[in-house]
Amino acid sequence: PPMGCPGNRAPSGRRSRKDLSSSWRPNMVGVPRPDFHSSLTSDTAVINPQDPTLLIGSSLQATCSVLGDPPGATADSLYWTLNGRRLPAELSHVLNASTLALALANLNGSRQQSGDNLVCHARDGSILAGSCLYVGLPPEKPFNISCWSKNMKDLTCRWTPGAPGETFLHTNYSLKYKLRWYGQDNTCEEYHTMGPHSCHIPKDLALFTPYEIWVEATNRLGSARSDVLTLDILDVVTTDPPPDVHVSRVGGLEDQLSVRWVSPPALKDFLFQAKYQIRYRVEDSVDWKVVDDVSNQTSCRLAGLKPGTVYFVQVRCNPFGIYGSKKAGIWSEWSHPTAASTPRSERPGPGGGACEPRGGEPSSGPVRRELKQFLGWLKKHAYCSNLSFRLYDQWRAWMQKSHKTRNQAQDEGILPSGRRGSARGKGA
C-alpha cells in the first residue's frame, strides 16, 4: 500500500541530504526510489511552499529552485510529478535559470489522507525535492453521541462524524469527559473498541454524579466540537444477556413451548428493575417474531406454534430503575440461541387414512362461538402472562383427548359412518 507523506520535515525550506533521504519518500507504489546518497548533494533543490494545506477548489503556485550548480539540473530541464504521474509541461514555466514554477487550479481532494506527493525531478528522473500536498475540508461538528455502561463497571461511547462525506484529510477524534460540577478534563484512550468512531473508558467512574461528555474533531484545516452530552452512569446501564435460557415442551401440547431464564447475575447486588424481550424463529427461517410484553418475569409461554417444528429462542434484558433512576434503560445483547421442538400432532393428516373432524373446535351456540374466537386469538399470539394459562391448557388438553377418542372410535368401527357427523355435534 502507499506509504504516505511523513509530515515531519523541518520547517526550514533548506534541507540536507540526510534530511531528504531519511524523512521524505514518495508514497506511490511503483515509483522508482533512487539512491538518495548517490543522486543528491547537500542542498540540491527546494520546493516552495513546503507541505501546503489547501481547501478543495483552491489553486497552488509552487516553485522548484535548484541550489548550487548540480550537473544537468537547470530549470529548463526540470519537470514535476504528482503521485508518480508526470504533470503536463504546459502547467510549468521557467522563472529563471534555476527555478521552475508550477500552477495548479481547482484542486480536488487529496487521493490519500497522508498527503499527495508533489515531486521535482531532474532530466534523468532523479528526485531533486519533494513536498506533501494536502487538499481537503475542515472537520464538521460530530453528533449523535451515545454511551452505555456494562454492569456499572465502565463506559463506552460512540458518535457520528459531522460530514456526510470524507474530508480527504486525516481527521483525529478525541472523546473528552469530566464531572459536571468539578474536576478536570479527561481524554479517553481506548478507541475503536465498538467501531471506527467509539471509545472505551475502562474504570474509575463515579456514581450518582453526572458527567459531561463531548467529542473534538481536528485535522490540518481546523477543528470542531460536538454538543456536550450530560449523563449519569446509573441512567445508561446495560448488562450481559440473561444466562441459562431453557426452552422445553409444555406436556403434550403441540403448539406451545415454555421459556425460562435467570436474571443477570452481575446486577444481583444492586437495586434495579428489569424487563425482558423474547424473540423466536423456526429453524429454516431468518425472520424473528418478538414478544414485547414479558414484563419482569423470568419465564414465558409461547403459544400458537407449529406442531413438530424446531424453534430457536433468544432473550434479552433491560435493567432500569437502578437505585431509583427514572431513565428507560438500555437493552442487552440477545442471548445465544436455544433450540427446542414442539411435539408432533397426534391427529392424522389427510393421508393418514382417517377423517379429521372439521374445524376441530367447538362450533355451536353463541357462547361457544365467542370462546372459539377468544381461543383462536390466543393461538395466534405468544403470551407471557399467567392470565388464561389454566383455561387455555384445559381447553387444549380436552380438544386433543376428544380428537384422539373420536379418531380411535372411527378406526375401530364403533361409530357408524352415518352417525359420525352427529357424534361430532354431541361431543362439541
XYZ file of N, CA and C in Angstrom, residues 82-267:
558
model
N 3.027 14.319 -9.822
C 2.089 14.307 -8.707
C 1.603 12.883 -8.519
N 1.932 12.315 -7.378
C 1.601 10.908 -7.087
C 2.134 9.975 -8.162
N 3.354 10.271 -8.627
C 4.023 9.384 -9.574
C 3.676 9.616 -11.020
N 2.754 10.527 -11.331
C 2.380 10.805 -12.721
C 2.948 12.148 -13.150
N 3.568 12.145 -14.308
C 4.192 13.372 -14.795
C 3.121 14.383 -15.172
N 3.276 15.613 -14.698
C 2.314 16.660 -14.999
C 2.590 17.260 -16.370
N 1.562 17.688 -17.085
C 1.761 18.266 -18.413
C 2.713 19.470 -18.375
N 3.546 19.586 -19.417
C 4.546 20.645 -19.458
C 3.913 22.032 -19.458
N 2.698 22.149 -19.997
C 2.075 23.476 -20.074
C 1.687 24.021 -18.699
N 1.698 23.184 -17.656
C 1.413 23.677 -16.313
C 2.633 24.323 -15.667
N 3.782 24.186 -16.299
C 5.026 24.713 -15.736
C 5.577 25.820 -16.624
N 6.397 26.699 -16.020
C 7.137 27.681 -16.809
C 8.397 28.077 -16.046
N 9.430 28.435 -16.789
C 10.723 28.767 -16.212
C 10.691 30.211 -15.719
N 11.074 30.399 -14.473
C 11.167 31.743 -13.916
C 12.552 32.341 -14.146
N 13.570 31.514 -13.939
C 14.946 31.907 -14.202
C 15.765 30.651 -14.420
N 17.036 30.786 -14.516
C 17.902 29.658 -14.874
C 17.835 28.522 -13.869
N 17.450 28.808 -12.613
C 17.468 27.770 -11.590
C 16.100 27.478 -10.997
N 15.037 28.110 -11.480
C 13.721 27.956 -10.840
C 12.654 27.624 -11.878
N 11.908 26.527 -11.596
C 10.779 26.123 -12.425
C 9.504 26.304 -11.608
N 8.544 27.034 -12.165
C 7.282 27.293 -11.460
C 6.203 26.324 -11.924
N 5.199 26.094 -11.064
C 4.075 25.201 -11.363
C 2.784 25.897 -10.953
N 1.747 25.791 -11.777
C 0.439 26.365 -11.468
C -0.628 25.279 -11.572
N -1.305 25.003 -10.449
C -2.395 24.032 -10.411
C -3.663 24.757 -9.974
N -4.768 24.555 -10.691
C -6.014 25.261 -10.406
C -7.119 24.284 -10.024
N -8.069 24.762 -9.221
C -9.273 23.996 -8.853
C -8.910 22.590 -8.356
N -8.143 22.549 -7.288
C -7.626 21.275 -6.783
C -8.742 20.412 -6.195
N -8.669 19.131 -6.489
C -9.560 18.142 -5.888
C -8.981 17.661 -4.565
N -9.805 16.950 -3.801
C -9.331 16.407 -2.534
C -8.181 15.452 -2.725
N -7.305 15.379 -1.736
C -6.135 14.502 -1.811
C -6.572 13.055 -2.029
N -5.820 12.366 -2.821
C -6.138 10.962 -3.112
C -5.854 10.070 -1.924
N -5.020 10.513 -1.020
C -4.719 9.742 0.173
C -4.627 10.702 1.355
N -5.148 10.282 2.507
C -5.218 11.166 3.663
C -3.849 11.569 4.179
N -2.832 10.794 3.848
C -1.484 11.125 4.297
C -0.824 12.173 3.413
N -1.531 12.691 2.414
C -0.987 13.733 1.558
C -0.544 13.192 0.212
N -0.661 14.018 -0.829
C -0.212 13.649 -2.178
C 1.225 14.096 -2.393
N 1.959 13.312 -3.152
C 3.382 13.591 -3.401
C 3.554 14.540 -4.580
N 4.078 15.709 -4.325
C 4.460 16.634 -5.382
C 5.985 16.632 -5.431
N 6.551 16.206 -6.572
C 7.987 15.944 -6.667
C 8.583 16.712 -7.834
N 9.767 17.258 -7.598
C 10.547 17.945 -8.637
C 11.693 17.028 -9.073
N 11.784 16.774 -10.398
C 12.766 15.834 -10.937
C 13.760 16.537 -11.858
N 14.954 15.954 -11.921
C 15.931 16.348 -12.943
C 15.607 15.623 -14.238
N 16.339 15.975 -15.311
C 16.057 15.397 -16.624
C 16.141 13.873 -16.606
N 17.092 13.318 -15.856
C 17.273 11.858 -15.830
C 16.286 11.142 -14.912
N 15.343 11.878 -14.344
C 14.330 11.265 -13.484
C 14.676 11.247 -12.019
N 15.878 11.634 -11.654
C 16.263 11.634 -10.247
C 15.454 12.684 -9.489
N 15.212 12.415 -8.221
C 14.409 13.303 -7.384
C 15.295 14.394 -6.806
N 14.909 15.637 -7.061
C 15.634 16.766 -6.504
C 15.001 17.274 -5.214
N 13.668 17.290 -5.148
C 12.967 17.771 -3.952
C 11.546 17.239 -3.965
N 10.952 17.175 -2.790
C 9.583 16.688 -2.681
C 8.793 17.477 -1.670
N 7.472 17.475 -1.854
C 6.572 18.168 -0.940
C 5.286 17.365 -0.840
N 4.659 17.407 0.329
C 3.359 16.760 0.506
C 2.263 17.803 0.318
N 1.278 17.483 -0.501
C 0.188 18.396 -0.807
C -1.083 17.867 -0.147
N -1.638 18.666 0.753
C -2.849 18.275 1.477
C -4.003 19.144 0.997
N -5.029 18.522 0.412
C -6.185 19.253 -0.093
C -7.444 18.584 0.462
N -8.252 19.347 1.153
C -9.452 18.738 1.738
C -10.380 19.755 2.345
N -11.091 19.318 3.404
C -12.092 20.134 4.075
C -11.861 20.088 5.583
N -12.197 21.146 6.287
C -12.110 21.086 7.754
C -13.182 20.148 8.295
N -12.984 19.612 9.477
C -13.999 18.704 10.030
C -15.261 19.466 10.409
N -16.370 18.763 10.378
C -17.624 19.334 10.850
C -17.934 18.791 12.243
N -18.914 19.380 12.843
C -19.266 19.077 14.228
C -19.757 17.637 14.378
N -19.084 16.808 15.189
C -19.602 15.461 15.441
C -20.953 15.537 16.170
N -21.756 14.498 16.024
C -23.074 14.499 16.659
C -23.479 13.077 17.021
N -24.659 12.977 17.600
C -25.267 11.678 17.920
C -24.376 10.845 18.842
N -23.924 11.451 19.926
C -23.131 10.710 20.905
C -24.061 9.839 21.749
N -23.714 8.585 21.893
C -24.471 7.678 22.762
C -23.487 6.876 23.600
N -23.844 6.634 24.852
C -22.944 5.944 25.773
C -23.715 4.891 26.559
N -23.007 3.874 27.021
C -23.602 2.861 27.877
C -22.533 2.296 28.806
N -22.977 1.831 29.959
C -22.089 1.271 30.969
C -22.430 -0.199 31.173
N -21.457 -1.068 31.014
C -21.681 -2.508 31.180
C -21.567 -2.858 32.655
N -22.693 -3.130 33.259
C -22.746 -3.541 34.661
C -22.151 -2.494 35.601
N -22.200 -1.216 35.207
C -21.717 -0.091 36.017
C -20.206 -0.148 36.281
N -19.471 -0.880 35.429
C -18.031 -1.013 35.639
C -17.198 -0.199 34.662
N -17.813 0.348 33.607
C -17.052 1.068 32.599
C -18.012 1.990 31.852
N -17.507 2.612 30.801
C -18.355 3.447 29.956
C -17.817 3.380 28.536
N -18.701 3.121 27.577
C -18.338 3.105 26.160
C -19.218 4.104 25.432
N -18.600 4.904 24.568
C -19.343 5.899 23.801
C -19.018 5.769 22.321
N -19.984 6.106 21.493
C -19.724 6.200 20.062
C -20.452 7.419 19.514
N -20.056 7.849 18.322
C -20.581 9.088 17.764
C -20.574 8.999 16.249
N -21.180 9.995 15.627
C -21.236 10.069 14.173
C -20.412 11.267 13.713
N -19.494 11.077 12.757
C -18.732 12.219 12.236
C -19.673 13.244 11.619
N -19.273 14.500 11.651
C -20.161 15.552 11.194
C -20.415 15.550 9.707
N -19.364 15.340 8.906
C -19.517 15.447 7.459
C -20.130 14.178 6.899
N -21.111 14.306 5.993
C -21.672 13.103 5.364
C -20.659 12.424 4.457
N -19.719 13.192 3.891
C -18.642 12.625 3.081
C -17.324 12.758 3.812
N -16.234 12.403 3.160
C -14.938 12.473 3.813
C -14.328 13.862 3.668
N -13.381 14.157 4.549
C -12.686 15.442 4.489
C -11.450 15.373 3.601
N -11.050 14.180 3.176
C -9.866 13.936 2.353
C -8.568 14.166 3.121
N -8.679 14.477 4.378
C -7.518 14.660 5.241
C -7.686 13.780 6.470
N -6.575 13.353 7.020
C -6.672 12.575 8.252
C -7.296 13.444 9.340
N -8.398 12.960 9.912
C -9.103 13.689 10.958
C -9.032 12.889 12.247
N -8.579 13.529 13.289
C -8.432 12.871 14.583
C -9.627 13.211 15.468
N -10.211 12.179 16.109
C -11.343 12.375 17.018
C -10.904 12.046 18.442
N -11.233 12.944 19.364
C -10.900 12.749 20.771
C -12.180 12.845 21.602
N -12.414 11.817 22.419
C -13.543 11.848 23.344
C -13.059 12.433 24.668
N -13.715 13.496 25.103
C -13.353 14.159 26.359
C -14.503 13.992 27.353
N -14.164 13.957 28.645
C -15.199 13.835 29.671
C -14.700 14.440 30.977
N -15.645 14.856 31.787
C -15.318 15.380 33.115
C -16.571 15.348 33.976
N -16.386 15.377 35.289
C -17.517 15.503 36.198
C -18.158 16.877 36.001
N -19.453 16.925 36.083
C -20.162 18.133 35.658
C -19.798 19.364 36.475
N -19.726 19.251 37.769
C -19.575 20.443 38.607
C -18.142 20.676 39.075
N -17.298 19.705 38.901
C -15.912 19.889 39.326
C -15.060 18.859 38.599
N -13.780 18.975 38.767
C -12.884 18.038 38.115
C -12.344 18.592 36.815
N -11.270 18.002 36.337
C -10.606 18.461 35.126
C -11.003 17.606 33.937
N -10.696 18.118 32.741
C -10.991 17.381 31.515
C -10.148 16.117 31.453
N -10.762 15.040 31.023
C -10.063 13.776 30.809
C -10.244 13.365 29.359
N -9.274 12.642 28.821
C -9.327 12.177 27.439
C -9.381 10.661 27.410
N -10.366 10.137 26.702
C -10.477 8.677 26.530
C -9.292 8.176 25.713
N -8.819 6.972 26.030
C -7.606 6.461 25.385
C -7.818 5.189 24.576
N -8.881 4.442 24.819
C -9.085 3.159 24.120
C -10.111 3.341 23.008
N -9.606 3.643 21.791
C -10.502 3.942 20.668
C -10.788 2.696 19.830
N -11.844 2.819 19.014
C -12.237 1.792 18.035
C -12.631 0.474 18.694
N -13.102 0.508 19.927
C -13.495 -0.729 20.598
C -14.839 -1.244 20.101
N -15.718 -0.334 19.661
C -17.045 -0.730 19.165
C -17.300 -0.121 17.789
N -16.284 -0.082 16.962
C -16.427 0.500 15.641
C -15.436 1.632 15.436
N -15.432 2.229 14.250
C -14.425 3.240 13.916
C -14.545 4.525 14.721
N -15.729 4.866 15.214
C -15.920 6.106 15.962
C -16.475 5.762 17.335
N -15.622 5.200 18.173
C -16.029 4.792 19.513
C -14.820 4.814 20.426
N -15.090 4.858 21.719
C -14.003 4.836 22.698
C -14.519 4.233 23.995
N -13.601 3.593 24.726
C -13.948 2.851 25.932
C -13.175 3.416 27.117
N -13.910 3.770 28.186
C -13.296 4.217 29.435
C -13.424 3.061 30.419
N -12.334 2.401 30.773
C -12.451 1.109 31.457
C -12.813 1.162 32.929
N -12.504 2.235 33.663
C -12.721 2.177 35.117
C -12.684 3.590 35.710
N -12.700 3.624 37.042
C -12.581 4.873 37.806
C -13.688 5.870 37.458
N -14.915 5.388 37.411
C -16.057 6.254 37.126
C -16.882 6.453 38.397
N -17.357 7.657 38.579
C -18.131 7.982 39.777
C -19.613 7.732 39.538
N -20.319 7.257 40.564
C -21.759 7.072 40.513
C -22.445 8.232 41.217
N -23.710 8.431 40.891
C -24.546 9.463 41.500
C -24.062 10.881 41.178
N -23.186 11.024 40.202
C -22.702 12.349 39.790
C -22.713 12.407 38.272
N -23.343 13.401 37.673
C -23.390 13.454 36.209
C -22.035 13.794 35.592
N -21.842 13.254 34.403
C -20.651 13.537 33.607
C -21.023 14.402 32.409
N -20.069 15.201 31.969
C -20.179 15.915 30.699
C -19.234 15.245 29.708
N -19.765 14.928 28.532
C -19.006 14.178 27.523
C -19.143 14.879 26.186
N -18.053 15.011 25.456
C -18.078 15.630 24.134
C -16.957 15.056 23.277
N -17.031 15.326 21.981
C -16.041 14.820 21.016
C -15.453 16.003 20.262
N -14.146 16.006 20.118
C -13.441 17.031 19.352
C -12.838 16.394 18.104
N -13.072 17.023 16.951
C -12.539 16.557 15.669
C -11.524 17.587 15.169
N -10.340 17.113 14.743
C -9.267 18.022 14.330
C -8.560 17.469 13.105
N -8.319 18.333 12.136
C -7.406 17.999 11.038
C -6.604 19.238 10.672
N -5.852 19.184 9.576
C -4.945 20.272 9.208
C -5.668 21.576 8.893
N -6.953 21.513 8.604
C -7.675 22.719 8.211
C -8.550 23.297 9.317
N -8.580 22.648 10.477
C -9.380 23.216 11.555
C -9.857 22.167 12.536
N -10.801 22.560 13.368
C -11.338 21.661 14.387
C -12.815 21.973 14.609
N -13.503 21.032 15.205
C -14.926 21.200 15.518
C -15.214 20.403 16.782
N -16.180 20.881 17.548
C -16.529 20.244 18.818
C -18.020 19.949 18.854
N -18.359 18.773 19.319
C -19.761 18.371 19.412
C -20.458 19.107 20.552
N -21.776 18.993 20.588
C -22.509 19.428 21.762
C -22.124 18.541 22.948
N -22.313 19.069 24.127
C -21.966 18.319 25.340
C -23.135 17.423 25.740
N -22.827 16.154 25.963
C -23.818 15.191 26.456
C -23.655 15.066 27.967
N -24.725 15.270 28.709
C -24.697 15.123 30.163
C -25.437 13.845 30.545
N -24.782 13.000 31.323
C -25.408 11.732 31.700
C -24.920 11.283 33.063
N -25.724 10.461 33.683
C -25.365 9.772 34.923
C -25.143 8.306 34.575
N -24.099 7.736 35.107
C -23.784 6.328 34.796
C -24.982 5.426 35.089
N -25.726 5.720 36.156
C -26.858 4.867 36.537
C -27.972 4.881 35.498
N -27.992 5.890 34.640
C -29.054 6.002 33.635
C -28.740 5.260 32.347
N -27.512 4.788 32.184
C -27.124 4.171 30.905
C -26.541 2.778 31.122
N -27.046 2.085 32.138
C -26.512 0.756 32.442
C -27.136 -0.288 31.524
N -26.295 -1.125 30.993
C -26.756 -2.327 30.306
C -26.055 -3.510 30.958
N -26.415 -4.698 30.576
C -25.861 -5.869 31.243
C -25.628 -6.977 30.239
N -25.118 -8.081 30.742
C -24.962 -9.258 29.893
C -26.340 -9.847 29.587
N -26.465 -10.602 28.512
C -27.750 -11.261 28.238
C -28.113 -12.225 29.368
N -29.393 -12.473 29.580
C -29.794 -13.429 30.617
C -29.142 -14.792 30.375
N -28.527 -15.362 31.397
C -27.898 -16.681 31.222
C -28.904 -17.807 31.440
N -28.465 -19.010 31.151
C -29.246 -20.226 31.438
C -30.655 -20.155 30.875
N -30.757 -19.870 29.601
C -32.058 -19.859 28.942
C -32.428 -21.305 28.599
N -33.562 -21.749 29.098
C -34.027 -23.114 28.853
C -35.374 -23.057 28.127
N -35.499 -23.880 27.108
C -36.746 -23.969 26.353
C -37.203 -25.422 26.399
N -38.457 -25.657 26.772
C -38.956 -27.027 26.914
C -40.400 -27.100 26.448
N -40.855 -28.320 26.248
C -42.243 -28.551 25.847
C -43.180 -28.373 27.029
N -44.431 -28.102 26.717
C -45.467 -27.977 27.741
C -46.328 -29.231 27.670
N -45.886 -30.264 28.391
C -46.602 -31.529 28.340
C -46.698 -32.030 26.903
N -47.922 -32.417 26.512
C -48.136 -32.883 25.148
C -48.731 -31.831 24.245
N -48.803 -30.580 24.721
C -49.398 -29.526 23.903
C -48.496 -29.253 22.713
N -49.065 -29.443 21.544
C -48.250 -29.436 20.331
C -47.930 -28.048 19.797
N -48.570 -27.010 20.345
C -48.376 -25.668 19.799
C -47.760 -24.717 20.811
N -47.100 -25.270 21.855
C -46.548 -24.408 22.893
C -45.144 -24.831 23.283
N -44.372 -23.837 23.761
C -43.074 -24.079 24.369
C -42.959 -23.175 25.591
N -42.259 -23.649 26.605
C -42.020 -22.873 27.819
C -40.577 -22.381 27.813
N -40.383 -21.099 28.110
C -39.047 -20.487 28.137
C -38.777 -19.991 29.545
N -37.609 -20.347 30.090
C -37.216 -19.898 31.418
C -35.766 -19.410 31.389
N -35.454 -18.444 32.265
C -34.099 -17.908 32.349
C -33.894 -17.340 33.739
N -32.691 -16.843 34.026
C -32.403 -16.220 35.319
C -31.989 -14.780 35.082
N -32.128 -13.959 36.097
C -31.749 -12.554 35.997
C -30.238 -12.421 35.853
N -29.756 -11.350 35.225
C -28.307 -11.165 35.057
C -27.601 -11.153 36.408
N -26.646 -12.029 36.622
C -26.021 -12.129 37.956
C -25.170 -10.925 38.311
N -24.657 -10.186 37.326
C -23.760 -9.066 37.625
C -24.467 -7.954 38.380
N -25.801 -7.904 38.302
C -26.548 -6.830 38.954
C -27.316 -7.322 40.180
